[in-house]
mmCIF file of C-alpha atoms in Angstrom:
data_model
loop_
_atom_site.group_PDB
_atom_site.id
_atom_site.type_symbol
_atom_site.label_atom_id
_atom_site.label_comp_id
_atom_site.label_asym_id
_atom_site.label_seq_id
_atom_site.Cartn_x
_atom_site.Cartn_y
_atom_site.Cartn_z
ATOM 1 C CA ARG A 1 33.182 161.761 152.682
ATOM 2 C CA GLY A 2 32.156 161.674 149.022
ATOM 3 C CA ALA A 3 33.878 163.318 146.130
ATOM 4 C CA ALA A 4 33.744 167.043 145.929
ATOM 5 C CA GLN A 5 30.865 168.368 143.798
ATOM 6 C CA PRO A 6 31.600 171.157 141.265
ATOM 7 C CA ALA A 7 30.275 174.513 142.150
ATOM 8 C CA ALA A 8 26.923 175.376 140.613
ATOM 9 C CA SER A 9 28.539 178.349 138.837
ATOM 10 C CA ALA A 10 31.121 176.019 137.279
ATOM 11 C CA VAL A 11 28.415 173.744 135.891
ATOM 12 C CA MET A 12 26.451 176.681 134.591
ATOM 13 C CA ASP A 13 29.653 178.017 132.918
ATOM 14 C CA ALA A 14 30.145 174.708 131.243
ATOM 15 C CA GLU A 15 26.528 174.644 130.059
ATOM 16 C CA ASP A 16 26.580 178.282 128.924
ATOM 17 C CA ALA A 17 29.919 177.942 127.113
ATOM 18 C CA GLY A 18 29.744 179.344 123.624
ATOM 19 C CA THR A 19 26.694 181.510 124.246
ATOM 20 C CA ALA A 20 28.686 184.723 124.763
ATOM 21 C CA PRO A 21 32.351 185.584 124.286
ATOM 22 C CA ALA A 22 34.574 185.527 127.371
ATOM 23 C CA ASP A 23 36.500 188.632 128.270
ATOM 24 C CA GLU A 24 39.602 188.174 130.350
ATOM 25 C CA ARG A 25 41.549 191.315 131.113
ATOM 26 C CA GLY A 26 40.675 192.706 127.659
ATOM 27 C CA VAL A 27 41.381 189.490 125.650
ATOM 28 C CA VAL A 28 37.986 188.509 124.186
ATOM 29 C CA PHE A 29 37.534 184.944 122.924
ATOM 30 C CA ASP A 30 34.657 182.661 121.994
ATOM 31 C CA THR A 31 34.506 179.561 124.105
ATOM 32 C CA ALA A 32 32.729 177.751 121.232
ATOM 33 C CA GLY A 33 31.096 175.225 123.482
ATOM 34 C CA ALA A 34 34.312 174.041 125.023
ATOM 35 C CA PHE A 35 34.365 173.746 128.843
ATOM 36 C CA TYR A 36 35.197 177.107 130.302
ATOM 37 C CA ARG A 37 35.333 178.008 133.960
ATOM 38 C CA ARG A 38 35.218 181.732 134.713
ATOM 39 C CA GLU A 39 36.559 181.177 138.236
ATOM 40 C CA SER A 40 39.800 179.742 136.834
ATOM 41 C CA MET A 41 40.608 183.195 135.386
ATOM 42 C CA TYR A 42 42.806 183.911 138.403
ATOM 43 C CA GLY A 43 44.890 180.872 137.586
ATOM 44 C CA ARG A 44 45.256 182.074 134.020
ATOM 45 C CA ASP A 45 46.261 185.534 135.380
ATOM 46 C CA LEU A 46 49.075 183.864 137.362
ATOM 47 C CA ALA A 47 50.190 181.820 134.359
ATOM 48 C CA ALA A 48 50.362 184.977 132.187
ATOM 49 C CA LEU A 49 52.184 186.896 134.890
ATOM 50 C CA THR A 50 54.694 184.096 135.499
ATOM 51 C CA LEU A 51 55.393 183.913 131.772
ATOM 52 C CA ARG A 52 55.743 187.705 131.612
ATOM 53 C CA MET A 53 58.290 187.668 134.442
ATOM 54 C CA HIS A 54 60.244 184.805 132.791
ATOM 55 C CA ALA A 55 60.186 186.555 129.364
ATOM 56 C CA ASP A 56 61.354 189.832 130.936
ATOM 57 C CA GLU A 57 64.184 188.055 132.870
ATOM 58 C CA ARG A 58 65.312 186.315 129.682
ATOM 59 C CA ALA A 59 65.345 189.700 127.889
ATOM 60 C CA ARG A 60 67.296 191.228 130.736
ATOM 61 C CA ALA A 61 69.856 188.432 130.706
ATOM 62 C CA ALA A 62 70.303 188.752 126.966
ATOM 63 C CA ARG A 63 70.887 192.527 127.344
ATOM 64 C CA CYS A 64 73.421 191.856 130.113
ATOM 65 C CA ALA A 65 75.260 189.315 127.974
ATOM 66 C CA SER A 66 75.259 191.629 125.035
ATOM 67 C CA ALA A 67 76.630 194.537 127.084
ATOM 68 C CA ARG A 68 79.382 192.309 128.525
ATOM 69 C CA ALA A 69 80.347 190.982 125.087
ATOM 70 C CA GLU A 70 80.625 194.598 123.819
ATOM 71 C CA GLY A 71 82.989 195.416 126.712
ATOM 72 C CA GLY A 72 80.544 197.488 128.580
ATOM 73 C CA GLY A 73 79.550 196.558 132.120
ATOM 74 C CA ASP A 74 76.327 198.422 132.349
ATOM 75 C CA VAL A 75 73.020 196.741 131.634
ATOM 76 C CA PRO A 76 71.078 198.535 128.967
ATOM 77 C CA ALA A 77 67.764 199.940 130.086
ATOM 78 C CA PRO A 78 64.786 197.611 129.675
ATOM 79 C CA PRO A 79 62.460 198.225 126.706
ATOM 80 C CA VAL A 80 59.692 200.666 127.522
ATOM 81 C CA ALA A 81 56.104 199.506 127.238
ATOM 82 C CA GLY A 82 54.220 201.150 124.456
ATOM 83 C CA ALA A 83 50.851 202.833 124.747
ATOM 84 C CA SER A 84 49.233 199.422 124.541
ATOM 85 C CA GLY A 85 51.373 198.114 127.360
ATOM 86 C CA ALA A 86 53.123 195.633 125.062
ATOM 87 C CA HIS A 87 56.774 194.897 125.666
ATOM 88 C CA GLN A 88 59.325 193.586 123.262
ATOM 89 C CA THR A 89 59.444 189.917 123.982
ATOM 90 C CA THR A 90 62.456 188.692 121.996
ATOM 91 C CA SER A 91 66.121 189.224 122.572
ATOM 92 C CA ALA A 92 68.479 190.758 120.042
ATOM 93 C CA ASP A 93 69.123 187.395 118.434
ATOM 94 C CA GLY A 94 65.420 186.784 117.750
ATOM 95 C CA CYS A 95 64.986 184.163 120.507
ATOM 96 C CA GLY A 96 62.053 184.417 122.765
ATOM 97 C CA VAL A 97 59.884 182.342 125.047
ATOM 98 C CA VAL A 98 57.937 179.617 123.183
ATOM 99 C CA VAL A 99 54.936 178.110 125.044
ATOM 100 C CA LEU A 100 53.153 174.825 124.618
ATOM 101 C CA ASP A 101 49.505 174.889 125.747
ATOM 102 C CA ALA A 102 48.826 171.142 125.393
ATOM 103 C CA LEU A 103 45.186 171.316 126.602
ATOM 104 C CA ALA A 104 44.210 174.588 124.945
ATOM 105 C CA GLY A 105 40.458 174.201 124.767
ATOM 106 C CA SER A 106 39.172 177.294 123.003
ATOM 107 C CA GLY A 107 42.495 179.070 123.337
ATOM 108 C CA GLY A 108 41.812 181.705 126.008
ATOM 109 C CA ARG A 109 44.972 180.900 127.954
ATOM 110 C CA ALA A 110 47.074 180.687 124.761
ATOM 111 C CA ALA A 111 45.757 184.106 123.634
ATOM 112 C CA ARG A 112 46.581 185.585 127.047
ATOM 113 C CA TYR A 113 50.113 184.204 126.795
ATOM 114 C CA LEU A 114 50.538 186.182 123.560
ATOM 115 C CA VAL A 115 48.824 189.325 124.791
ATOM 116 C CA HIS A 116 49.784 189.495 128.487
ATOM 117 C CA GLY A 117 52.562 186.952 128.981
ATOM 118 C CA GLY A 118 55.122 188.089 126.420
ATOM 119 C CA ALA A 119 55.273 184.807 124.552
ATOM 120 C CA ALA A 120 57.223 185.007 121.326
ATOM 121 C CA HIS A 121 55.246 181.967 120.035
ATOM 122 C CA VAL A 122 52.447 179.763 121.380
ATOM 123 C CA HIS A 123 51.764 176.262 120.131
ATOM 124 C CA ALA A 124 48.234 175.292 121.159
ATOM 125 C CA ASN A 125 46.828 171.783 121.049
ATOM 126 C CA ASP A 126 43.550 170.180 121.922
ATOM 127 C CA ALA A 127 42.175 166.654 121.370
ATOM 128 C CA SER A 128 38.769 168.064 120.252
ATOM 129 C CA GLU A 129 38.544 169.170 116.632
ATOM 130 C CA ALA A 130 35.857 171.750 117.580
ATOM 131 C CA ALA A 131 38.040 173.214 120.325
ATOM 132 C CA ALA A 132 41.081 173.334 118.074
ATOM 133 C CA ALA A 133 39.057 175.148 115.391
ATOM 134 C CA ALA A 134 37.845 177.683 118.062
ATOM 135 C CA CYS A 135 41.368 178.049 119.384
ATOM 136 C CA SER A 136 42.609 178.690 115.896
ATOM 137 C CA SER A 137 39.953 181.426 115.410
ATOM 138 C CA ASN A 138 40.608 182.955 118.716
ATOM 139 C CA LEU A 139 44.422 183.108 118.293
ATOM 140 C CA ALA A 140 43.880 184.640 114.852
ATOM 141 C CA SER A 141 42.114 187.578 116.598
ATOM 142 C CA VAL A 142 45.261 188.324 118.697
ATOM 143 C CA ASP A 143 47.777 187.164 116.113
ATOM 144 C CA PRO A 144 46.313 188.299 112.797
ATOM 145 C CA GLN A 145 49.402 187.563 110.721
ATOM 146 C CA GLY A 146 49.648 184.061 112.258
ATOM 147 C CA GLY A 147 53.374 184.230 112.840
ATOM 148 C CA ARG A 148 53.273 183.848 116.553
ATOM 149 C CA SER A 149 50.933 180.862 117.031
ATOM 150 C CA THR A 150 50.193 177.385 115.733
ATOM 151 C CA VAL A 151 47.272 175.143 116.564
ATOM 152 C CA THR A 152 47.099 171.331 116.272
ATOM 153 C CA CYS A 153 44.550 168.718 117.129
ATOM 154 C CA GLY A 154 45.767 165.487 118.604
#
């Protein structure tokens, strides 16, 4: 048997990249000509969900440790999601989950780590200067003050 051929839709997605913004679960980003495969959104969903669960568990563990240190035995209630669905992602000492997206492309996954995954900070990198520039622009749309993300090209 020969090597598996990419699905026609994957090839079309790569050719059409940059012609229209992608929208994944409310996070809109410009693929800027970088390879983008719509069908991989479910993998990005799982990555963001896994990160969210890890961030929530770290926050819960920090609350437990804080309650024990203060002599209480009860675990404080978890933070309540706001109207936007956002959760507090850092513990009382300011530590949170930091993510490296080493092959960031246009930054869709990195943006979803910030918006859906509960990342305190995302460091995104791509070898392509054009992709890194697109990633920087896309992360600026979800991190307008720039304090929760950095982008490098290398």
